CSV table of C-alpha atoms in Angstrom, one decimal:
chain,number,residue,atom,x,y,z
A,1,UNK,CA,21.6,-8.1,14.8
A,2,UNK,CA,20.9,-6.7,18.3
A,3,UNK,CA,20.1,-3.4,17.4
A,4,UNK,CA,17.4,-5.4,15.1
A,5,UNK,CA,15.9,-6.9,18.1
A,6,UNK,CA,15.8,-4.2,20.1
A,7,UNK,CA,13.8,-2.3,17.5
A,8,UNK,CA,11.6,-5.3,17.3
A,9,UNK,CA,11.2,-5.2,21.2
A,10,UNK,CA,10.7,-1.5,20.9
A,11,UNK,CA,7.9,-1.6,18.2
A,12,UNK,CA,6.2,-4.3,20.6
A,13,UNK,CA,6.2,-2.5,23.5
A,14,UNK,CA,4.7,0.7,21.6
A,15,UNK,CA,2.1,-1.4,20.2
A,16,UNK,CA,1.1,-3.0,23.5
A,17,UNK,CA,0.6,0.9,25.1
A,18,UNK,CA,-2.6,2.4,25.3
A,19,UNK,CA,-4.6,-0.8,25.0
A,20,UNK,CA,-6.6,-3.0,27.1
A,21,UNK,CA,-7.7,-0.2,29.4
A,22,UNK,CA,-9.2,-0.3,32.6
A,23,UNK,CA,-13.2,-0.3,32.2
A,24,UNK,CA,-14.4,-1.4,36.0
A,25,UNK,CA,-15.4,2.3,36.6
A,26,UNK,CA,-17.3,2.6,33.5
A,27,UNK,CA,-20.8,2.2,33.9
A,28,UNK,CA,-22.7,0.3,31.4
A,29,UNK,CA,-24.6,2.3,28.6
A,30,UNK,CA,-27.9,3.2,28.9
A,31,UNK,CA,-30.3,2.6,25.8
A,32,UNK,CA,-31.7,6.1,25.3
A,33,UNK,CA,-34.5,7.1,23.1
A,34,UNK,CA,-35.3,10.3,20.8
A,35,UNK,CA,-37.7,11.7,23.4
A,36,UNK,CA,-35.3,10.9,26.5
A,37,UNK,CA,-32.3,13.0,24.8
A,38,UNK,CA,-34.6,15.5,23.7
A,39,UNK,CA,-36.1,16.1,26.9
A,40,UNK,CA,-32.8,15.9,28.7
A,41,UNK,CA,-31.5,19.0,26.5
A,42,UNK,CA,-34.2,20.8,27.1
A,43,UNK,CA,-33.9,20.4,30.6
A,44,UNK,CA,-30.6,21.4,30.7
A,45,UNK,CA,-31.3,24.7,29.0
A,46,UNK,CA,-28.5,24.8,27.0
A,47,UNK,CA,-27.2,23.8,23.4
A,48,UNK,CA,-25.8,20.3,22.9
A,49,UNK,CA,-23.2,18.4,21.0
A,50,UNK,CA,-24.5,15.0,20.3
A,51,UNK,CA,-21.4,12.7,18.5
A,52,UNK,CA,-22.5,9.6,17.2
A,53,UNK,CA,-19.4,7.0,17.8
A,54,UNK,CA,-18.5,3.2,17.7
A,55,UNK,CA,-16.1,1.5,19.0
A,56,UNK,CA,-15.1,-0.3,15.6
A,57,UNK,CA,-15.2,3.1,13.9
A,58,UNK,CA,-11.6,4.1,13.0
A,59,UNK,CA,-12.3,7.7,12.5
A,60,UNK,CA,-14.1,7.9,15.8
A,61,UNK,CA,-11.0,7.3,17.3
A,62,UNK,CA,-9.2,10.6,15.7
A,63,UNK,CA,-11.7,12.8,16.8
A,64,UNK,CA,-12.6,11.4,20.6
A,65,UNK,CA,-9.3,12.9,22.2
A,66,UNK,CA,-10.6,16.6,20.6
A,67,UNK,CA,-14.4,15.8,21.7
A,68,UNK,CA,-13.0,15.2,25.3
A,69,UNK,CA,-10.9,18.3,25.3
A,70,UNK,CA,-13.7,20.5,23.7
A,71,UNK,CA,-16.1,19.2,26.7
A,72,UNK,CA,-13.8,20.0,29.3
A,73,UNK,CA,-13.4,23.7,27.9
A,74,UNK,CA,-17.3,24.2,27.1
A,75,UNK,CA,-18.3,22.2,30.4
A,76,UNK,CA,-20.4,25.1,31.9
A,77,UNK,CA,-22.2,26.4,28.5
A,78,UNK,CA,-22.3,23.2,26.3
A,79,UNK,CA,-23.7,19.9,27.3
A,80,UNK,CA,-21.9,17.1,25.6
A,81,UNK,CA,-23.5,13.6,24.5
A,82,UNK,CA,-21.9,10.7,23.1
A,83,UNK,CA,-24.3,8.2,21.2
A,84,UNK,CA,-22.7,5.1,21.1
A,85,UNK,CA,-24.5,2.7,17.7
A,86,UNK,CA,-24.2,-0.6,17.1
A,87,UNK,CA,-21.5,-1.7,19.1
A,88,UNK,CA,-20.8,-4.6,22.3
A,89,UNK,CA,-21.1,-3.0,25.8
A,90,UNK,CA,-17.7,-4.1,26.6
A,91,UNK,CA,-16.0,-2.6,23.5
A,92,UNK,CA,-17.7,0.3,24.4
A,93,UNK,CA,-16.6,0.7,27.5
A,94,UNK,CA,-13.0,-0.1,26.7
A,95,UNK,CA,-13.2,2.8,23.8
A,96,UNK,CA,-14.5,5.3,26.7
A,97,UNK,CA,-12.0,4.2,29.2
A,98,UNK,CA,-9.1,4.6,26.5
A,99,UNK,CA,-10.2,7.8,24.7
A,100,UNK,CA,-12.6,9.6,26.6
A,101,UNK,CA,-11.1,9.1,30.1
A,102,UNK,CA,-12.8,11.5,32.6
A,103,UNK,CA,-14.2,13.9,29.9
A,104,UNK,CA,-17.5,15.7,30.7
A,105,UNK,CA,-19.3,13.8,28.0
A,106,UNK,CA,-22.5,11.8,29.0
A,107,UNK,CA,-22.5,8.6,26.9
A,108,UNK,CA,-25.5,6.6,26.2
A,109,UNK,CA,-26.6,3.8,23.8
A,110,UNK,CA,-28.2,3.8,20.7
A,111,UNK,CA,-28.2,0.1,19.6
A,112,UNK,CA,-30.2,0.1,16.6
A,113,UNK,CA,-29.5,3.7,15.2
A,114,UNK,CA,-33.0,4.7,15.8
A,115,UNK,CA,-32.2,8.1,17.8
A,116,UNK,CA,-29.8,9.1,15.1
A,117,UNK,CA,-32.4,8.3,12.4
A,118,UNK,CA,-34.8,10.3,14.3
A,119,UNK,CA,-32.8,13.3,14.2
A,120,UNK,CA,-31.9,13.4,10.9
A,121,UNK,CA,-28.6,11.4,10.3
A,122,UNK,CA,-27.3,8.5,8.4
A,123,UNK,CA,-25.7,5.1,9.4
A,124,UNK,CA,-22.6,6.2,8.6
A,125,UNK,CA,-20.4,7.1,11.5
A,126,UNK,CA,-19.0,9.3,13.2
A,127,UNK,CA,-21.7,12.1,13.0
A,128,UNK,CA,-22.2,15.2,15.1
A,129,UNK,CA,-25.4,16.6,15.9
A,130,UNK,CA,-25.3,20.4,17.0
A,131,UNK,CA,-28.6,21.1,18.9
A,132,UNK,CA,-29.9,24.3,20.0
A,133,UNK,CA,-30.9,24.7,24.0
A,134,UNK,CA,-34.7,24.1,22.9
A,135,UNK,CA,-33.4,20.7,21.3
A,136,UNK,CA,-33.9,21.6,17.6
A,137,UNK,CA,-31.1,20.4,15.5
A,138,UNK,CA,-28.9,23.4,14.4
A,139,UNK,CA,-26.4,21.5,12.3
A,140,UNK,CA,-25.1,17.9,11.4
A,141,UNK,CA,-21.6,17.5,10.6
A,142,UNK,CA,-20.9,14.1,8.7
A,143,UNK,CA,-17.4,12.5,9.2
A,144,UNK,CA,-14.7,13.4,11.5
A,145,UNK,CA,-14.8,16.5,12.6
A,146,UNK,CA,-12.0,19.1,13.0
A,147,UNK,CA,-10.7,21.5,15.6
A,148,UNK,CA,-11.8,24.4,13.7
A,149,UNK,CA,-15.2,23.2,12.9
A,150,UNK,CA,-15.8,21.9,16.0
A,151,UNK,CA,-14.8,25.2,17.8
A,152,UNK,CA,-16.7,27.4,15.1
A,153,UNK,CA,-20.1,25.1,15.5
A,154,UNK,CA,-19.9,25.5,19.1
A,155,UNK,CA,-19.2,29.0,19.2
A,156,UNK,CA,-22.4,29.2,16.8
A,157,UNK,CA,-24.4,27.5,19.4
A,158,UNK,CA,-23.5,29.4,22.3
A,159,UNK,CA,-23.8,32.9,20.7
A,160,UNK,CA,-27.3,31.7,19.3
A,161,UNK,CA,-28.3,31.0,22.8
A,162,UNK,CA,-27.0,34.3,23.8
A,163,UNK,CA,-24.2,32.7,25.9
B,1,UNK,CA,-15.1,14.8,3.2
B,2,UNK,CA,-11.6,14.4,2.6
B,3,UNK,CA,-11.8,15.0,-0.9
B,4,UNK,CA,-12.1,19.0,-0.2
B,5,UNK,CA,-9.0,18.7,1.4
B,6,UNK,CA,-7.1,16.9,-1.6
B,7,UNK,CA,-8.7,19.8,-3.6
B,8,UNK,CA,-7.2,22.5,-1.1
B,9,UNK,CA,-3.5,20.5,-1.1
B,10,UNK,CA,-4.1,20.6,-5.4
B,11,UNK,CA,-4.5,24.5,-5.0
B,12,UNK,CA,-1.3,24.5,-3.2
B,13,UNK,CA,0.3,22.3,-5.1
B,14,UNK,CA,-0.5,24.6,-8.5
B,15,UNK,CA,0.0,27.8,-6.7
B,16,UNK,CA,3.6,26.7,-5.8
B,17,UNK,CA,4.5,25.3,-9.3
B,18,UNK,CA,2.7,28.4,-11.0
B,19,UNK,CA,5.3,30.2,-8.5
B,20,UNK,CA,8.2,28.2,-9.8
B,21,UNK,CA,7.4,28.4,-13.5
B,22,UNK,CA,6.9,32.5,-13.3
B,23,UNK,CA,10.1,32.5,-11.4
B,24,UNK,CA,12.0,30.4,-14.2
B,25,UNK,CA,10.5,32.7,-16.6
B,26,UNK,CA,11.6,35.7,-15.2
B,27,UNK,CA,15.3,34.3,-14.8
B,28,UNK,CA,15.1,34.0,-11.2
B,29,UNK,CA,14.8,30.4,-10.5
B,30,UNK,CA,17.2,29.2,-13.7
B,31,UNK,CA,16.0,25.4,-15.4
B,32,UNK,CA,15.4,23.6,-12.2
B,33,UNK,CA,12.1,24.1,-11.8
B,34,UNK,CA,10.5,20.9,-11.8
B,35,UNK,CA,13.1,19.5,-9.5
B,36,UNK,CA,12.2,22.4,-7.2
B,37,UNK,CA,8.4,21.2,-7.7
B,38,UNK,CA,9.5,17.6,-6.9
B,39,UNK,CA,11.3,19.1,-3.9
B,40,UNK,CA,8.1,20.8,-2.4
B,41,UNK,CA,5.8,18.1,-3.1
B,42,UNK,CA,8.1,15.7,-1.3
B,43,UNK,CA,8.2,18.2,1.8
B,44,UNK,CA,4.8,18.5,1.9
B,45,UNK,CA,4.1,14.9,2.0
B,46,UNK,CA,6.6,14.2,4.3
B,47,UNK,CA,5.6,17.1,6.7
B,48,UNK,CA,1.9,15.9,6.5
B,49,UNK,CA,3.1,12.2,7.4
B,50,UNK,CA,4.9,13.6,10.3
B,51,UNK,CA,2.4,15.9,11.4
B,52,UNK,CA,-0.2,13.5,11.5
B,53,UNK,CA,1.7,10.9,13.2
B,54,UNK,CA,2.8,13.6,15.8
B,55,UNK,CA,-0.9,14.8,16.1
B,56,UNK,CA,-2.1,11.0,16.8
B,57,UNK,CA,0.7,10.4,19.4
B,58,UNK,CA,-0.2,13.4,21.1
B,59,UNK,CA,-3.8,12.6,21.2
B,60,UNK,CA,-3.1,9.0,22.3
B,61,UNK,CA,-4.0,7.0,19.6
B,62,UNK,CA,-1.2,4.3,19.0
B,63,UNK,CA,0.1,4.6,15.6
B,64,UNK,CA,1.3,0.9,15.3
B,65,UNK,CA,-2.0,-0.4,16.9
B,66,UNK,CA,-4.1,1.8,14.3
B,67,UNK,CA,-1.7,2.5,11.3
B,68,UNK,CA,-4.8,3.2,9.2
B,69,UNK,CA,-5.9,6.4,11.1
B,70,UNK,CA,-2.8,8.1,9.6
B,71,UNK,CA,-4.9,8.6,6.5
B,72,UNK,CA,-7.4,10.2,8.5
B,73,UNK,CA,-5.7,14.0,7.9
B,74,UNK,CA,-9.0,15.7,9.2
B,75,UNK,CA,-8.0,14.3,12.8
B,76,UNK,CA,-5.8,16.6,12.9
B,77,UNK,CA,-2.2,17.3,12.0
B,78,UNK,CA,0.5,18.9,14.3
B,79,UNK,CA,1.7,22.0,12.6
B,80,UNK,CA,5.2,22.3,14.5
B,81,UNK,CA,6.4,19.1,13.7
B,82,UNK,CA,5.0,19.2,10.4
B,83,UNK,CA,6.6,21.8,9.2
B,84,UNK,CA,9.9,20.8,11.2
B,85,UNK,CA,10.0,17.8,9.0
B,86,UNK,CA,9.0,19.4,6.0
B,87,UNK,CA,12.2,22.0,6.3
B,88,UNK,CA,14.6,19.0,7.1
B,89,UNK,CA,13.1,17.0,3.8
B,90,UNK,CA,14.0,20.2,1.7
B,91,UNK,CA,17.2,20.3,3.6
B,92,UNK,CA,18.0,16.3,3.1
B,93,UNK,CA,16.8,17.0,-0.6
B,94,UNK,CA,19.1,19.6,-1.4
B,95,UNK,CA,22.3,18.7,0.7
B,96,UNK,CA,25.4,20.2,-0.4
B,97,UNK,CA,23.5,23.1,-2.0
B,98,UNK,CA,21.2,24.2,0.6
B,99,UNK,CA,21.1,27.6,0.6
B,100,UNK,CA,20.6,27.9,-3.4
B,101,UNK,CA,17.7,25.5,-3.0
B,102,UNK,CA,16.1,27.1,0.3
B,103,UNK,CA,16.1,30.5,-2.0
B,104,UNK,CA,15.1,28.9,-5.0
B,105,UNK,CA,11.9,27.1,-3.0
B,106,UNK,CA,11.0,30.3,-1.3
B,107,UNK,CA,8.6,32.4,-3.0
B,108,UNK,CA,6.7,29.1,-4.4
B,109,UNK,CA,6.7,27.6,-0.8
B,110,UNK,CA,4.8,31.2,0.1
B,111,UNK,CA,2.6,31.0,-3.2
B,112,UNK,CA,1.7,27.2,-1.9
B,113,UNK,CA,0.8,28.4,1.7
B,114,UNK,CA,-1.5,31.3,-0.1
B,115,UNK,CA,-3.1,28.5,-2.5
B,116,UNK,CA,-3.7,26.2,0.5
B,117,UNK,CA,-5.4,28.9,2.6
B,118,UNK,CA,-7.3,29.7,-0.6
B,119,UNK,CA,-8.5,26.4,-0.6
B,120,UNK,CA,-10.7,27.1,2.4
B,121,UNK,CA,-13.5,28.0,-0.2
B,122,UNK,CA,-14.1,24.7,-1.4
B,123,UNK,CA,-13.7,23.4,2.0
B,124,UNK,CA,-15.7,25.7,3.1
B,125,UNK,CA,-13.6,26.4,6.3
B,126,UNK,CA,-12.8,30.4,5.9
B,127,UNK,CA,-14.3,31.7,9.0
B,128,UNK,CA,-13.4,33.2,12.0
B,129,UNK,CA,-14.1,34.9,14.8
B,130,UNK,CA,-17.3,36.9,14.8
B,131,UNK,CA,-17.1,40.9,13.4
B,132,UNK,CA,-19.5,43.5,11.8
B,133,UNK,CA,-17.0,44.2,9.3
B,134,UNK,CA,-18.6,45.0,5.7
B,135,UNK,CA,-16.6,42.0,4.1
B,136,UNK,CA,-17.8,39.6,7.0
B,137,UNK,CA,-18.9,36.2,5.9
B,138,UNK,CA,-21.8,34.0,7.5
B,139,UNK,CA,-22.6,30.3,7.5
B,140,UNK,CA,-25.4,29.2,5.7
B,141,UNK,CA,-28.4,29.5,8.2
B,142,UNK,CA,-26.7,31.8,10.6
B,143,UNK,CA,-27.0,35.7,10.7
B,144,UNK,CA,-23.3,36.2,12.9
B,145,UNK,CA,-21.2,37.3,10.4
B,146,UNK,CA,-17.4,36.2,10.6
B,147,UNK,CA,-14.2,37.1,9.7
B,148,UNK,CA,-12.9,35.3,6.4
B,149,UNK,CA,-9.7,34.7,8.4
B,150,UNK,CA,-8.0,32.0,6.1
B,151,UNK,CA,-8.6,34.7,3.0
B,152,UNK,CA,-6.5,37.0,5.3
B,153,UNK,CA,-4.0,34.4,5.5
B,154,UNK,CA,-4.4,33.8,1.6
B,155,UNK,CA,-3.9,37.4,0.7
B,156,UNK,CA,-1.0,38.0,3.0
B,157,UNK,CA,1.1,34.8,1.6
B,158,UNK,CA,0.3,35.6,-1.9
B,159,UNK,CA,1.2,39.1,-1.7
B,160,UNK,CA,4.3,38.3,-0.1
B,161,UNK,CA,5.4,35.7,-2.6
B,162,UNK,CA,4.7,38.4,-5.5
B,163,UNK,CA,7.0,40.9,-3.4
B,164,UNK,CA,9.8,38.4,-3.0
B,165,UNK,CA,9.6,37.5,-6.5
B,166,UNK,CA,10.0,40.9,-7.5
B,167,UNK,CA,12.8,41.2,-4.8
B,168,UNK,CA,14.5,38.6,-5.9
B,169,UNK,CA,15.3,40.1,-9.3
B,170,UNK,CA,17.8,41.8,-7.3
B,171,UNK,CA,20.8,40.2,-5.9
B,172,UNK,CA,19.8,39.2,-2.7
B,173,UNK,CA,22.5,37.7,-0.3
B,174,UNK,CA,22.3,34.0,-0.2
B,175,UNK,CA,19.7,32.7,2.3
B,176,UNK,CA,17.8,35.7,2.5
B,177,UNK,CA,15.0,34.6,0.5
B,178,UNK,CA,14.6,31.6,2.3
B,179,UNK,CA,14.9,33.4,5.4
B,180,UNK,CA,12.3,36.2,4.2
B,181,UNK,CA,9.8,33.1,3.5
B,182,UNK,CA,10.1,31.3,6.9
B,183,UNK,CA,9.6,34.6,8.8
B,184,UNK,CA,6.4,35.6,6.6
B,185,UNK,CA,5.0,32.0,6.7
B,186,UNK,CA,5.2,32.1,10.9
B,187,UNK,CA,4.4,35.6,11.1
B,188,UNK,CA,1.4,35.5,8.7
B,189,UNK,CA,-0.2,32.4,11.0
B,190,UNK,CA,1.0,34.4,14.3
B,191,UNK,CA,-1.1,37.4,12.9
B,192,UNK,CA,-4.1,35.4,11.8
B,193,UNK,CA,-4.3,33.0,14.9
B,194,UNK,CA,-6.1,34.9,17.0
B,195,UNK,CA,-9.2,35.4,14.3
B,196,UNK,CA,-9.3,31.5,13.9
B,197,UNK,CA,-11.8,29.3,15.7
B,198,UNK,CA,-10.0,27.0,17.8
B,199,UNK,CA,-9.9,25.1,21.3
B,200,UNK,CA,-8.0,26.7,24.2
B,201,UNK,CA,-5.6,28.3,21.6
B,202,UNK,CA,-3.3,27.5,18.8
B,203,UNK,CA,0.4,26.5,18.6
B,204,UNK,CA,1.5,29.9,18.9
B,205,UNK,CA,5.1,29.2,20.3
B,206,UNK,CA,6.0,27.2,16.9
B,207,UNK,CA,5.2,30.7,15.1
B,208,UNK,CA,7.0,32.5,17.4
B,209,UNK,CA,10.1,30.1,16.7
B,210,UNK,CA,9.7,30.1,13.2
B,211,UNK,CA,9.8,34.0,13.1
B,212,UNK,CA,12.9,34.1,15.5
B,213,UNK,CA,14.6,31.3,13.0
B,214,UNK,CA,13.9,33.7,10.2
B,215,UNK,CA,15.3,36.8,11.3
B,216,UNK,CA,18.4,34.8,13.0
B,217,UNK,CA,19.1,33.1,9.4
B,218,UNK,CA,18.2,36.4,7.4
B,219,UNK,CA,21.1,38.4,9.8
B,220,UNK,CA,23.4,35.3,9.3
B,221,UNK,CA,22.8,35.6,5.6
B,222,UNK,CA,23.3,39.4,5.5
B,223,UNK,CA,26.5,39.2,8.0
B,224,UNK,CA,28.0,36.4,5.7
B,225,UNK,CA,27.4,38.6,2.4
B,226,UNK,CA,29.1,41.6,4.0
B,227,UNK,CA,32.1,39.2,5.2
B,228,UNK,CA,32.5,37.8,1.5
B,229,UNK,CA,31.9,41.3,0.1
B,230,UNK,CA,34.0,43.8,1.9
B,231,UNK,CA,32.9,47.0,0.8
B,232,UNK,CA,35.0,48.9,-1.8
B,233,UNK,CA,38.3,50.7,-0.7
B,234,UNK,CA,38.2,54.5,-0.9
B,235,UNK,CA,40.7,56.6,-3.0
B,236,UNK,CA,44.3,56.0,-2.6
B,237,UNK,CA,45.9,58.3,-0.1
């Protein structure tokens, strides 16, 4: 009986871990337009990985740590942009605090999904655009991205840029 | 997207079962091919589950608050815990006759690994680091030639499975086939790791640990054999 109580307590403690992250340091996400995204990539002069995510999307949770790690590794060669779609500001900030931490990813909001549509994406999330330094879309990955695919696509972008 | 992974898993299972049946037909695995197939399948499923769970915990996703995320296999599977869990499952399923069962599934396990790696073709996931070699492959729309690294690994595992099946026809010391399979499985992955696209670098220590464990087990098996069957006595003086 004691063992069962201890197990229940353990499960509750584990379940409570990692939730309600502090969002006070996370700024509100600015609404962005397709032109603004394209201009920012061209001005940066380097390829970009634009990941489309939402806090209500389970698969986005699975790939977020990978994107955070990749953004740190390619900090100097590739720009990482998080495009939050159809989400509430508070939930989006909670997601960033919990899964992206201090990753080198610039998050913006695309509440109606128009930027995603303009770039050739669909309404499904997650979705990742691999964009050349001239802001043309090199490739679109639909669904959860794995480490191998992410590393390969980023390598393709960097080599195509001559990096 | 997950269906391509399922297809690769089906190729692995088919290769494993085919190896078991081939071995049974050659008298290597007696009449227990179906049981061995069940053990291999169970080990693969348990390994996948534990590996996915470990990957979730490792990347900060709480499996209790997000239990359905365990199904998102593409989100990552931790190879070390997965392999360990698969081997422990085989050990549990074969308790009492562990060495015999491990030997019996050794060839099939290598063949299944080869089948899984070969499954990169439907997954469109064969490509590795850039190369100018004539057999390099390119992504659609790209001019950068790349090593078909998963096919290299598939070749290593399938050739090793065939070689081990041939060698097993001779009487090997109990445990040696399983130890060889473990060594080859880890060495094949270690050898191809530098050619695989990855962030930072793969879990190389797990592969080295696998090689060490395999060689250690092989040494134990050979020593055990030499103790149990001493060299024939020379002529009486």
